[in-house]
Amino acid sequence: MRVLLVNPFYPIDETPSPPLGLAFIAAVLEAAGVTVKILDYVVFPYGRDILASEIQSFKPTVVGLTSVTMTFETAMEVVRDAKTIDPAIITVMGGPHVTFRAKDTLAENSELDAIILGEGEETVVDLVQAIEQLQAWDAIPGLVYRDGQKIVHTGHKPPGIDVDRLPLPARHLLPIGRYRALNLSISMTTSRGCPFKCIFCVGRKMVGAKVRYRDPVKVVDEMKILAAYGFEQINLADDLFTANAGHRRAVCAEIVNRGLNIKWTSFARVDTVSLDVLEKMKAAGCTAVSFGIESGSPTILKTVRKGITRDQVVEAVKLCTRAGLQPHASFILGLPGETEETLAQTLAFGEQLEKLGVAYGFHLLAPFPGTEVRDRSEDYEIRITTDDWRHYHANRAIVENRGIRPDVLDDIAAGWMRRFDLCLGDVAERMERGAAEPDEIDQVVNLKRTVLVYDLMMGDLIEQYGSLLSEAATRPEAERLAQLAATLADHVKNPPEEIVDTLTHALKKGDMIWDRAGGNSVCLKWIDYL
């Protein structure tokens, strides 16, 4: 049995990381004896002809995809292409978006055969084994599938997979090297589950309210593996790393006891941290903590059931600073009950936190399928203006709120992006005068490199133009890069000197290599798999 897993396109400005959920699915399938391949179109260009070549060579029985709301349409493009390439392929999708729109999604998309609900690691193995053994699917819980003209729902599988028994994610199947070349972080989890009931989130419904923890020894074993990949930072993607003091303490102690030297970040609630907690996290390599603040209005915080106060926020970020950690804060604008007054409170609170050293940002409310704010939109007196899932990126207003116009929210979001661009422009101007701080210079240079690397990857430009003729192969590397940069400059916005800098940096980091193509000729290549 062969299963082809696909990660659909996701924009680089959303700072993606290697697809952890898909890697877990691949791992449990491999453990069950299935041959698995992953195609990651976040860091590779997509086209029907590219997919056709992969399907024709790999010959999968099943093509499986994951998607969030924003990526659903691009995921469905892959599904449709797969079905036209080989109508016999069984197409399966998982993820939060389709979990909470399963029947509607199948009814609207005839090319999709089945949807796996919620946590998928056990259901996907049951499904693939049933397909291989030509068995019926109706006894597999956690599945919605097409049976002729009928759509069959086998019933929900209660969340609660023992995450400590799962194999390590199959990252050997992922193009980890491309994410490293893009200067992105890599994610892992130490637990799964969320006990909180925020009305704008599906986390609790997707993976369960009961938090299940991994053995700290296994956690640090995995961190050690990720450190060997050469990433500058690991993101602990637990909903709440700080929720359980015993678990958090044990993980930090294990890191320190083993002498593991790696930087990592985590998410936390402001009511779950103390100076002692944060200092121990710092000692174990933590560099930053991200808090979901959502609003500066006490009324809004109560409406969305956040369960925190402004005073707790201020205290938490001050403690982060005392512990030597960078606090991050995120806000959601346009929540139910938002008015010009509550919006002003949030904007002012953000500025107050910034003066305390907080890096903060805004998103606009996106009422994702499965969220209470969507299911009870009338009760919350909001009107959802579109079901075009491509607009559910939380950067534009897609909700009308009685207390504030959508265009006001859009203007704030646009202004925030302009502020970011102006900050970068200011740093660039200071760089020209020789007045920029070293960390500011690194920020601008690394951003330019990331954008250029992404353009080179998604345009397949290294693959097209990276080969040099035999007479060039014997020249010094600087001359080879200059020749290549002169060609690439016709296809990207960067001047040749920036291209040479970026390629030189990638070669030094080990993100690229010169590969001999025969004789004295050489070809520059990305190192995709680590």
Short mmCIF file of C-alpha atoms in Angstrom, two decimals:
data_model
loop_
_atom_site.label_atom_id
_atom_site.label_comp_id
_atom_site.label_asym_id
_atom_site.label_seq_id
_atom_site.Cartn_x
_atom_site.Cartn_y
_atom_site.Cartn_z
CA MET A 1 0.00 0.00 0.00
CA ARG A 2 1.28 3.43 -0.97
CA VAL A 3 -0.03 6.69 0.47
CA LEU A 4 0.90 10.10 -0.90
CA LEU A 5 0.48 12.90 1.64
CA VAL A 6 0.30 16.51 0.48
CA ASN A 7 0.85 19.76 2.33
CA PRO A 8 -0.96 22.46 0.30
CA PHE A 9 0.40 25.92 -0.37
CA TYR A 10 0.58 28.27 2.61
CA PRO A 11 1.96 31.81 2.28
CA ILE A 12 5.44 32.54 3.55
CA ASP A 13 4.30 35.71 5.34
CA GLU A 14 2.35 33.47 7.74
CA THR A 15 5.73 32.01 8.84
CA PRO A 16 4.97 28.33 8.23
CA SER A 17 6.98 25.53 9.79
CA PRO A 18 7.41 21.92 8.63
CA PRO A 19 3.94 20.29 8.78
CA LEU A 20 3.91 18.55 12.15
CA GLY A 21 0.45 16.99 11.89
CA LEU A 22 1.21 15.48 8.49
CA ALA A 23 4.50 14.11 9.82
CA PHE A 24 2.61 12.37 12.66
CA ILE A 25 0.21 10.84 10.13
CA ALA A 26 3.15 9.64 8.03
CA ALA A 27 4.82 8.16 11.11
CA VAL A 28 1.84 6.05 12.20
CA LEU A 29 1.32 4.85 8.62
CA GLU A 30 4.97 3.82 8.31
CA ALA A 31 4.70 2.02 11.64
CA ALA A 32 1.76 0.10 10.16
CA GLY A 33 3.86 -1.01 7.19
CA VAL A 34 2.59 1.55 4.67
CA THR A 35 4.93 3.14 2.12
CA VAL A 36 4.54 6.91 2.47
CA LYS A 37 5.72 9.94 0.54
CA ILE A 38 5.09 13.61 1.42
CA LEU A 39 4.85 16.45 -1.09
CA ASP A 40 5.22 19.86 0.51
CA TYR A 41 3.95 22.67 -1.70
CA VAL A 42 4.71 25.29 0.92
CA VAL A 43 8.37 25.16 -0.14
CA PHE A 44 8.04 23.64 -3.62
CA PRO A 45 6.16 25.10 -6.60
CA TYR A 46 2.90 23.37 -7.47
CA GLY A 47 1.46 22.50 -10.85
CA ARG A 48 -0.78 19.77 -12.22
CA ASP A 49 2.06 18.44 -14.36
CA ILE A 50 4.31 18.26 -11.28
CA LEU A 51 1.66 16.30 -9.37
CA ALA A 52 1.06 14.04 -12.37
CA SER A 53 4.74 13.14 -12.51
CA GLU A 54 4.75 12.29 -8.79
CA ILE A 55 1.60 10.17 -9.03
CA GLN A 56 2.81 8.31 -12.11
CA SER A 57 6.14 7.45 -10.48
CA PHE A 58 4.93 6.72 -6.93
CA LYS A 59 1.60 5.09 -7.88
CA PRO A 60 -0.30 5.77 -4.64
CA THR A 61 -3.59 4.12 -3.73
CA VAL A 62 -4.49 7.02 -1.45
CA VAL A 63 -3.76 10.74 -1.66
CA GLY A 64 -4.23 12.45 1.71
CA LEU A 65 -4.16 16.15 2.51
CA THR A 66 -4.38 18.42 5.49
CA SER A 67 -5.86 21.89 5.42
CA VAL A 68 -6.86 24.80 7.56
CA THR A 69 -9.64 27.13 6.43
CA MET A 70 -7.37 29.47 4.50
CA THR A 71 -5.70 26.61 2.58
CA PHE A 72 -8.83 24.58 1.87
CA GLU A 73 -9.28 25.84 -1.70
CA THR A 74 -5.68 25.12 -2.64
CA ALA A 75 -5.99 21.69 -1.03
CA MET A 76 -9.08 21.00 -3.13
CA GLU A 77 -7.18 22.01 -6.26
CA VAL A 78 -4.74 19.19 -5.50
CA VAL A 79 -7.64 16.78 -4.87
CA ARG A 80 -9.27 17.64 -8.20
CA ASP A 81 -6.00 17.32 -10.07
CA ALA A 82 -5.28 13.96 -8.43
CA LYS A 83 -8.68 12.61 -9.48
CA THR A 84 -8.23 13.73 -13.09
CA ILE A 85 -4.74 12.24 -13.20
CA ASP A 86 -5.94 8.90 -11.79
CA PRO A 87 -9.68 8.54 -11.08
CA ALA A 88 -9.01 5.35 -9.11
CA ILE A 89 -7.10 7.22 -6.42
CA ILE A 90 -8.90 7.51 -3.08
CA THR A 91 -8.75 11.10 -1.85
CA VAL A 92 -8.84 11.84 1.89
CA MET A 93 -8.59 15.08 3.83
CA GLY A 94 -8.16 15.97 7.50
CA GLY A 95 -7.70 19.08 9.59
CA PRO A 96 -9.91 21.49 11.51
CA HIS A 97 -11.71 23.06 8.55
CA VAL A 98 -13.11 19.84 7.10
CA THR A 99 -13.65 18.29 10.53
CA PHE A 100 -16.35 20.87 11.27
CA ARG A 101 -17.79 21.00 7.72
CA ALA A 102 -17.45 17.34 6.83
CA LYS A 103 -20.84 16.59 5.27
CA ASP A 104 -21.09 19.95 3.51
CA THR A 105 -17.57 19.59 2.16
CA LEU A 106 -18.27 16.17 0.67
CA ALA A 107 -21.60 17.34 -0.73
CA GLU A 108 -19.94 20.31 -2.43
CA ASN A 109 -16.83 18.50 -3.70
CA SER A 110 -17.45 15.26 -5.56
CA GLU A 111 -13.72 14.63 -6.03
CA LEU A 112 -13.16 14.16 -2.30
CA ASP A 113 -13.89 10.64 -1.05
CA ALA A 114 -13.45 10.81 2.73
CA ILE A 115 -12.78 13.13 5.65
CA ILE A 116 -11.02 12.14 8.86
CA LEU A 117 -12.41 13.94 11.90
CA GLY A 118 -10.35 15.46 14.68
CA GLU A 119 -7.20 13.66 15.79
CA GLY A 120 -6.39 11.46 12.83
CA GLU A 121 -3.54 9.16 13.78
CA GLU A 122 -5.67 6.13 14.67
CA THR A 123 -8.45 6.66 12.14
CA VAL A 124 -6.09 6.99 9.18
CA VAL A 125 -4.42 3.66 9.97
CA ASP A 126 -7.82 1.95 10.29
CA LEU A 127 -8.93 3.46 6.98
CA VAL A 128 -5.81 2.53 5.02
CA GLN A 129 -5.92 -1.03 6.37
CA ALA A 130 -9.59 -1.30 5.41
CA ILE A 131 -8.78 -0.08 1.89
CA GLU A 132 -5.93 -2.56 1.55
CA GLN A 133 -8.05 -5.46 2.81
CA LEU A 134 -11.10 -4.43 0.75
CA GLN A 135 -13.19 -4.04 3.90
CA ALA A 136 -16.14 -1.72 4.50
CA TRP A 137 -15.46 1.64 6.13
CA ASP A 138 -18.63 1.95 8.18
CA ALA A 139 -17.09 0.43 11.33
CA ILE A 140 -14.27 2.99 11.45
CA PRO A 141 -15.14 5.74 13.97
CA GLY A 142 -14.15 9.31 13.20
CA LEU A 143 -14.84 9.13 9.47
CA VAL A 144 -17.22 10.78 7.01
CA TYR A 145 -17.16 9.27 3.52
CA ARG A 146 -18.95 9.01 0.23
CA ASP A 147 -20.82 5.78 -0.52
CA GLY A 148 -22.36 6.20 -3.96
CA GLN A 149 -24.87 9.01 -3.62
CA LYS A 150 -24.89 8.79 0.16
CA ILE A 151 -22.66 10.53 2.67
CA VAL A 152 -21.96 8.29 5.66
CA HIS A 153 -20.93 9.60 9.08
CA THR A 154 -19.51 6.78 11.22
CA GLY A 155 -19.71 8.78 14.44
CA HIS A 156 -17.15 10.87 16.26
CA LYS A 157 -14.12 9.22 17.75
CA PRO A 158 -13.65 10.73 21.22
CA PRO A 159 -10.44 12.77 21.42
CA GLY A 160 -7.80 11.47 23.72
CA ILE A 161 -5.04 9.71 21.79
CA ASP A 162 -2.18 8.75 24.08
CA VAL A 163 0.41 11.12 22.60
CA ASP A 164 3.20 9.45 24.55
CA ARG A 165 2.70 6.27 22.51
CA LEU A 166 2.87 7.97 19.13
CA PRO A 167 6.04 7.47 17.10
CA LEU A 168 8.22 10.49 16.45
CA PRO A 169 6.99 12.56 13.50
CA ALA A 170 8.37 11.26 10.18
CA ARG A 171 10.45 14.33 9.48
CA HIS A 172 12.79 12.29 7.27
CA LEU A 173 10.00 12.53 4.68
CA LEU A 174 9.86 16.33 4.88
CA PRO A 175 12.06 18.82 2.99
CA ILE A 176 13.34 20.14 6.31
CA GLY A 177 16.36 21.70 4.63
CA ARG A 178 14.20 24.15 2.69
CA TYR A 179 12.57 25.44 5.87
CA ARG A 180 15.99 25.88 7.44
CA ALA A 181 17.19 27.76 4.36
CA LEU A 182 14.18 30.09 4.76
CA ASN A 183 15.25 30.84 8.34
CA LEU A 184 11.97 29.45 9.69
CA SER A 185 11.59 27.67 13.00
CA ILE A 186 10.68 24.03 13.45
CA SER A 187 7.82 22.94 15.71
CA MET A 188 7.21 20.08 18.11
CA THR A 189 4.80 19.36 20.95
CA THR A 190 5.21 18.17 24.51
CA SER A 191 1.46 17.77 25.11
CA ARG A 192 -1.90 17.85 23.36
CA GLY A 193 -5.24 19.25 24.50
CA CYS A 194 -6.74 22.52 25.72
CA PRO A 195 -9.16 22.90 28.67
CA PHE A 196 -10.22 26.45 27.82
CA LYS A 197 -13.37 27.56 25.98
CA CYS A 198 -12.47 30.68 23.99
CA ILE A 199 -15.29 31.32 21.54
CA PHE A 200 -13.00 32.06 18.58
CA CYS A 201 -10.93 28.84 18.75
CA VAL A 202 -11.53 25.18 17.84
CA GLY A 203 -8.58 23.76 19.75
CA ARG A 204 -10.62 22.19 22.54
CA LYS A 205 -13.13 20.65 20.11
CA MET A 206 -10.41 19.40 17.79
CA VAL A 207 -8.04 17.68 20.21
CA GLY A 208 -10.01 17.50 23.45
CA ALA A 209 -10.18 19.34 26.75
CA LYS A 210 -8.02 16.86 28.63
CA VAL A 211 -4.34 17.69 28.26
CA ARG A 212 -2.16 14.63 27.67
CA TYR A 213 1.57 14.86 28.27
CA ARG A 214 4.58 13.22 26.71
CA ASP A 215 7.39 11.74 28.76
CA PRO A 216 9.92 14.57 29.34
CA VAL A 217 12.76 12.20 28.39
CA LYS A 218 11.14 11.57 25.00
CA VAL A 219 10.49 15.30 24.61
CA VAL A 220 14.15 16.14 25.08
CA ASP A 221 15.20 13.22 22.88
CA GLU A 222 13.21 14.87 20.11
CA MET A 223 14.62 18.31 20.88
CA LYS A 224 18.10 16.84 20.54
CA ILE A 225 17.20 15.47 17.10
CA LEU A 226 15.85 18.85 16.00
CA ALA A 227 18.96 20.60 17.31
CA ALA A 228 21.04 18.35 15.06
CA TYR A 229 19.08 19.64 12.05
CA GLY A 230 20.70 23.03 12.57
CA PHE A 231 17.61 25.14 13.20
CA GLU A 232 18.27 28.26 15.22
CA GLN A 233 15.05 27.85 17.20
CA ILE A 234 12.41 25.28 18.15
CA ASN A 235 8.81 26.33 18.66
CA LEU A 236 6.95 24.33 21.31
CA ALA A 237 3.52 24.33 19.70
CA ASP A 238 1.55 23.11 22.73
CA ASP A 239 -1.57 25.16 23.29
CA LEU A 240 -0.27 25.83 26.80
CA PHE A 241 3.22 24.66 27.69
CA THR A 242 2.98 26.33 31.10
CA ALA A 243 -0.40 24.86 32.11
CA ASN A 244 1.00 21.94 34.12
CA ALA A 245 3.75 22.97 36.51
CA GLY A 246 5.03 19.44 37.04
CA HIS A 247 5.35 18.68 33.34
CA ARG A 248 6.91 22.02 32.51
CA ARG A 249 9.37 21.71 35.39
CA ALA A 250 10.35 18.18 34.34
CA VAL A 251 10.95 19.16 30.71
CA CYS A 252 13.11 22.14 31.68
CA ALA A 253 15.07 20.06 34.19
CA GLU A 254 15.70 17.36 31.59
CA ILE A 255 17.05 19.94 29.13
CA VAL A 256 19.38 21.41 31.74
CA ASN A 257 20.54 18.03 33.08
CA ARG A 258 21.51 16.89 29.59
CA GLY A 259 23.31 20.11 28.79
CA LEU A 260 21.28 20.62 25.63
CA ASN A 261 22.11 24.04 24.20
CA ILE A 262 19.23 25.11 21.97
CA LYS A 263 16.87 28.06 21.81
CA TRP A 264 13.13 27.52 22.00
CA THR A 265 9.88 29.44 22.39
CA SER A 266 6.47 28.57 23.79
CA PHE A 267 2.88 29.71 24.16
CA ALA A 268 1.44 30.53 27.58
CA ARG A 269 -1.49 32.11 29.37
CA VAL A 270 -0.72 35.12 31.51
CA ASP A 271 -2.33 33.43 34.52
CA THR A 272 -0.01 30.40 34.37
CA VAL A 273 3.41 32.04 34.75
CA SER A 274 5.49 33.17 37.70
CA LEU A 275 9.02 34.50 37.99
CA ASP A 276 10.26 31.08 39.12
CA VAL A 277 8.57 29.38 36.14
CA LEU A 278 10.00 31.85 33.64
CA GLU A 279 13.51 31.80 35.11
CA LYS A 280 13.62 28.01 34.86
CA MET A 281 12.39 28.21 31.25
CA LYS A 282 15.11 30.77 30.52
CA ALA A 283 17.77 28.53 32.07
CA ALA A 284 16.58 25.69 29.82
CA GLY A 285 16.99 27.74 26.63
CA CYS A 286 13.65 29.51 26.24
CA THR A 287 14.03 32.90 24.57
CA ALA A 288 10.45 34.13 24.12
CA VAL A 289 6.91 33.51 25.37
CA SER A 290 3.79 34.28 23.34
CA PHE A 291 0.57 35.30 25.06
CA GLY A 292 -2.86 35.48 23.46
CA ILE A 293 -4.24 38.69 24.96
CA GLU A 294 -7.02 39.21 22.36
CA SER A 295 -8.36 42.55 23.66
CA GLY A 296 -7.61 45.49 25.91
CA SER A 297 -11.29 45.75 26.84
CA PRO A 298 -12.39 43.95 30.03
CA THR A 299 -15.88 43.67 28.52
CA ILE A 300 -14.59 41.93 25.39
CA LEU A 301 -12.36 39.62 27.42
CA LYS A 302 -15.41 38.53 29.40
CA THR A 303 -17.51 38.06 26.25
CA VAL A 304 -14.97 35.75 24.61
CA ARG A 305 -14.43 33.85 27.89
CA LYS A 306 -10.72 34.53 27.92
CA GLY A 307 -10.61 34.44 31.71
CA ILE A 308 -7.78 36.93 32.18
CA THR A 309 -7.44 40.55 33.29
CA ARG A 310 -5.36 43.46 32.07
CA ASP A 311 -3.48 43.51 35.37
CA GLN A 312 -2.49 39.87 34.88
CA VAL A 313 -1.21 40.71 31.40
CA VAL A 314 0.95 43.56 32.66
CA GLU A 315 2.32 41.45 35.50
CA ALA A 316 3.13 38.52 33.18
CA VAL A 317 5.07 40.61 30.66
CA LYS A 318 7.00 42.36 33.44
CA LEU A 319 7.96 38.95 34.81
CA CYS A 320 9.13 37.88 31.35
CA THR A 321 11.38 40.91 31.15
CA ARG A 322 12.79 40.25 34.63
CA ALA A 323 13.51 36.66 33.62
CA GLY A 324 15.28 37.76 30.43
CA LEU A 325 12.58 36.49 28.06
CA GLN A 326 11.02 38.38 25.16
CA PRO A 327 7.25 38.65 25.67
CA HIS A 328 5.00 38.56 22.61
CA ALA A 329 1.31 39.47 22.63
CA SER A 330 -1.38 38.94 20.02
CA PHE A 331 -4.73 40.71 19.77
CA ILE A 332 -7.90 39.97 17.78
CA LEU A 333 -9.82 42.98 16.50
CA GLY A 334 -13.53 42.84 15.66
CA LEU A 335 -14.61 40.40 18.36
CA PRO A 336 -18.30 40.37 19.37
CA GLY A 337 -19.22 43.59 21.13
CA GLU A 338 -16.36 45.54 19.56
CA THR A 339 -16.98 49.28 19.42
CA GLU A 340 -14.82 52.28 18.72
CA GLU A 341 -14.37 52.60 22.48
CA THR A 342 -13.23 48.99 23.01
CA LEU A 343 -11.02 49.21 19.95
CA ALA A 344 -9.37 52.33 21.35
CA GLN A 345 -8.80 50.46 24.63
CA THR A 346 -7.05 47.64 22.76
CA LEU A 347 -4.86 49.94 20.69
CA ALA A 348 -3.87 51.91 23.79
CA PHE A 349 -3.17 48.71 25.71
CA GLY A 350 -0.92 47.49 22.91
CA GLU A 351 1.06 50.72 23.09
CA GLN A 352 1.29 50.39 26.88
CA LEU A 353 2.66 46.87 26.54
CA GLU A 354 5.12 47.97 23.87
CA LYS A 355 6.63 50.41 26.36
CA LEU A 356 7.16 47.42 28.65
CA GLY A 357 9.19 45.68 25.94
CA VAL A 358 6.42 43.59 24.39
CA ALA A 359 6.42 42.77 20.69
CA TYR A 360 2.75 42.72 19.75
CA GLY A 361 0.53 42.37 16.71
CA PHE A 362 -3.08 42.27 15.53
CA HIS A 363 -5.27 39.88 13.63
CA LEU A 364 -8.87 40.44 12.60
CA LEU A 365 -11.57 38.03 13.72
CA ALA A 366 -11.90 35.06 11.38
CA PRO A 367 -14.95 32.97 12.37
CA PHE A 368 -13.59 29.55 11.43
CA PRO A 369 -15.94 26.57 11.07
CA GLY A 370 -16.38 24.89 14.42
CA THR A 371 -15.91 28.02 16.51
CA GLU A 372 -18.67 29.10 18.85
CA VAL A 373 -18.51 32.62 17.44
CA ARG A 374 -19.48 31.21 14.04
CA ASP A 375 -22.06 28.71 15.27
CA ARG A 376 -23.78 31.37 17.40
CA SER A 377 -23.10 34.42 15.25
CA GLU A 378 -26.66 35.73 15.65
CA ASP A 379 -26.45 35.47 19.43
CA TYR A 380 -23.20 37.42 19.32
CA GLU A 381 -24.79 39.99 16.99
CA ILE A 382 -22.26 39.66 14.20
CA ARG A 383 -22.77 38.99 10.49
CA ILE A 384 -20.28 36.89 8.57
CA THR A 385 -19.89 38.53 5.17
CA THR A 386 -18.25 35.74 3.17
CA ASP A 387 -17.70 32.01 2.98
CA ASP A 388 -14.90 32.43 0.48
CA TRP A 389 -12.37 30.49 2.54
CA ARG A 390 -9.43 32.17 0.80
CA HIS A 391 -10.25 35.32 2.81
CA TYR A 392 -10.00 33.56 6.19
CA HIS A 393 -6.40 34.64 6.77
CA ALA A 394 -7.36 37.02 9.61
CA ASN A 395 -5.86 40.03 7.85
CA ARG A 396 -9.08 41.56 6.50
CA ALA A 397 -12.49 42.15 8.03
CA ILE A 398 -15.00 39.46 7.08
CA VAL A 399 -17.37 40.12 9.97
CA GLU A 400 -19.81 43.00 10.40
CA ASN A 401 -20.13 44.06 14.01
CA ARG A 402 -22.89 46.37 15.23
CA GLY A 403 -20.43 48.57 17.06
CA ILE A 404 -17.80 49.20 14.38
CA ARG A 405 -17.55 49.24 10.59
CA PRO A 406 -15.39 46.63 8.79
CA ASP A 407 -13.50 49.32 6.87
CA VAL A 408 -12.27 50.79 10.16
CA LEU A 409 -10.74 47.44 11.07
CA ASP A 410 -9.25 47.06 7.59
CA ASP A 411 -7.66 50.50 7.89
CA ILE A 412 -6.08 49.56 11.22
CA ALA A 413 -4.72 46.31 9.79
CA ALA A 414 -3.33 48.13 6.76
CA GLY A 415 -1.83 50.81 9.00
CA TRP A 416 -0.15 48.17 11.10
CA MET A 417 1.50 46.68 8.00
CA ARG A 418 2.59 50.15 6.89
CA ARG A 419 4.13 50.68 10.32
CA PHE A 420 6.10 47.46 9.91
CA ASP A 421 7.31 48.51 6.47
CA LEU A 422 8.27 51.95 7.77
CA CYS A 423 10.26 50.41 10.61
CA LEU A 424 12.21 48.31 8.12
CA GLY A 425 12.69 51.39 5.96
CA ASP A 426 14.04 53.33 8.93
CA VAL A 427 16.52 50.57 9.69
CA ALA A 428 17.62 50.43 6.05
CA GLU A 429 18.16 54.20 6.07
CA ARG A 430 20.24 53.96 9.25
CA MET A 431 22.24 51.14 7.70
CA GLU A 432 23.18 53.41 4.81
CA ARG A 433 24.40 56.02 7.30
CA GLY A 434 26.23 53.40 9.36
CA ALA A 435 24.03 54.19 12.37
CA ALA A 436 22.02 50.96 12.67
CA GLU A 437 22.42 48.59 15.62
CA PRO A 438 23.84 45.11 14.86
CA ASP A 439 20.55 43.36 15.67
CA GLU A 440 18.70 45.75 13.36
CA ILE A 441 21.13 45.02 10.55
CA ASP A 442 20.69 41.27 11.08
CA GLN A 443 16.90 41.68 10.96
CA VAL A 444 16.92 43.46 7.60
CA VAL A 445 19.60 41.27 6.02
CA ASN A 446 17.91 38.04 7.15
CA LEU A 447 14.52 39.21 5.90
CA LYS A 448 15.95 40.06 2.48
CA ARG A 449 17.68 36.69 2.33
CA THR A 450 14.49 34.85 3.28
CA VAL A 451 12.43 36.63 0.62
CA LEU A 452 15.06 35.95 -2.04
CA VAL A 453 15.44 32.28 -1.07
CA TYR A 454 11.66 31.89 -1.24
CA ASP A 455 11.54 33.48 -4.70
CA LEU A 456 14.32 31.19 -5.90
CA MET A 457 12.57 28.11 -4.49
CA MET A 458 9.07 28.84 -5.72
CA GLY A 459 10.33 29.86 -9.16
CA ASP A 460 12.45 26.70 -9.43
CA LEU A 461 15.22 29.05 -10.46
CA ILE A 462 18.16 27.15 -8.98
CA GLU A 463 16.89 23.99 -10.67
CA GLN A 464 16.64 25.82 -14.00
CA TYR A 465 19.82 27.89 -13.92
CA GLY A 466 22.06 26.31 -11.29
CA SER A 467 24.11 24.19 -13.69
CA LEU A 468 27.41 25.67 -14.86
CA LEU A 469 29.35 24.51 -17.89
CA SER A 470 32.56 22.60 -17.44
CA GLU A 471 34.84 25.59 -18.04
CA ALA A 472 33.13 27.46 -15.17
CA ALA A 473 33.35 24.53 -12.78
CA THR A 474 37.07 24.95 -12.22
CA ARG A 475 36.83 28.64 -11.37
CA PRO A 476 36.85 29.94 -7.77
CA GLU A 477 33.47 29.80 -6.05
CA ALA A 478 33.12 33.58 -5.99
CA GLU A 479 33.38 33.70 -9.79
CA ARG A 480 30.87 30.89 -10.19
CA LEU A 481 28.38 32.63 -7.93
CA ALA A 482 28.85 35.93 -9.74
CA GLN A 483 28.11 34.23 -13.06
CA LEU A 484 25.02 32.53 -11.66
CA ALA A 485 23.81 35.72 -9.95
CA ALA A 486 24.01 37.63 -13.23
CA THR A 487 21.59 35.12 -14.73
CA LEU A 488 19.26 34.97 -11.73
CA ALA A 489 19.03 38.77 -11.54
CA ASP A 490 16.88 38.67 -14.67
CA HIS A 491 14.26 36.62 -12.78
CA VAL A 492 14.14 38.18 -9.30
CA LYS A 493 13.99 41.71 -7.92
CA ASN A 494 17.38 41.58 -6.20
CA PRO A 495 20.64 42.93 -7.63
CA PRO A 496 23.48 40.46 -8.33
CA GLU A 497 25.44 41.43 -5.20
CA GLU A 498 22.49 40.52 -2.93
CA ILE A 499 22.06 37.23 -4.79
CA VAL A 500 25.74 36.40 -4.30
CA ASP A 501 25.46 37.26 -0.59
CA THR A 502 22.41 35.02 -0.14
CA LEU A 503 23.87 32.07 -2.04
CA THR A 504 27.18 32.39 -0.18
CA HIS A 505 25.31 32.44 3.13
CA ALA A 506 23.27 29.35 2.13
CA LEU A 507 26.42 27.46 1.15
CA LYS A 508 28.14 28.32 4.44
CA LYS A 509 25.08 27.19 6.44
CA GLY A 510 24.93 23.93 4.52
CA ASP A 511 21.58 24.74 2.93
CA MET A 512 23.07 24.32 -0.56
CA ILE A 513 25.87 22.30 -2.14
CA TRP A 514 27.80 22.16 -5.37
CA ASP A 515 27.07 18.80 -6.98
CA ARG A 516 29.27 17.48 -9.74
CA ALA A 517 27.14 16.75 -12.77
CA GLY A 518 29.84 14.90 -14.71
CA GLY A 519 33.30 15.85 -15.86
CA ASN A 520 34.20 19.24 -14.47
CA SER A 521 30.66 20.65 -14.64
CA VAL A 522 28.85 21.43 -11.40
CA CYS A 523 25.29 22.16 -10.34
CA LEU A 524 24.15 24.23 -7.37
CA LYS A 525 21.42 22.45 -5.39
CA TRP A 526 19.28 22.95 -2.31
CA ILE A 527 19.72 20.35 0.41
CA ASP A 528 16.08 19.36 0.79
CA TYR A 529 16.24 16.39 3.16
CA LEU A 530 18.42 16.29 6.28
#
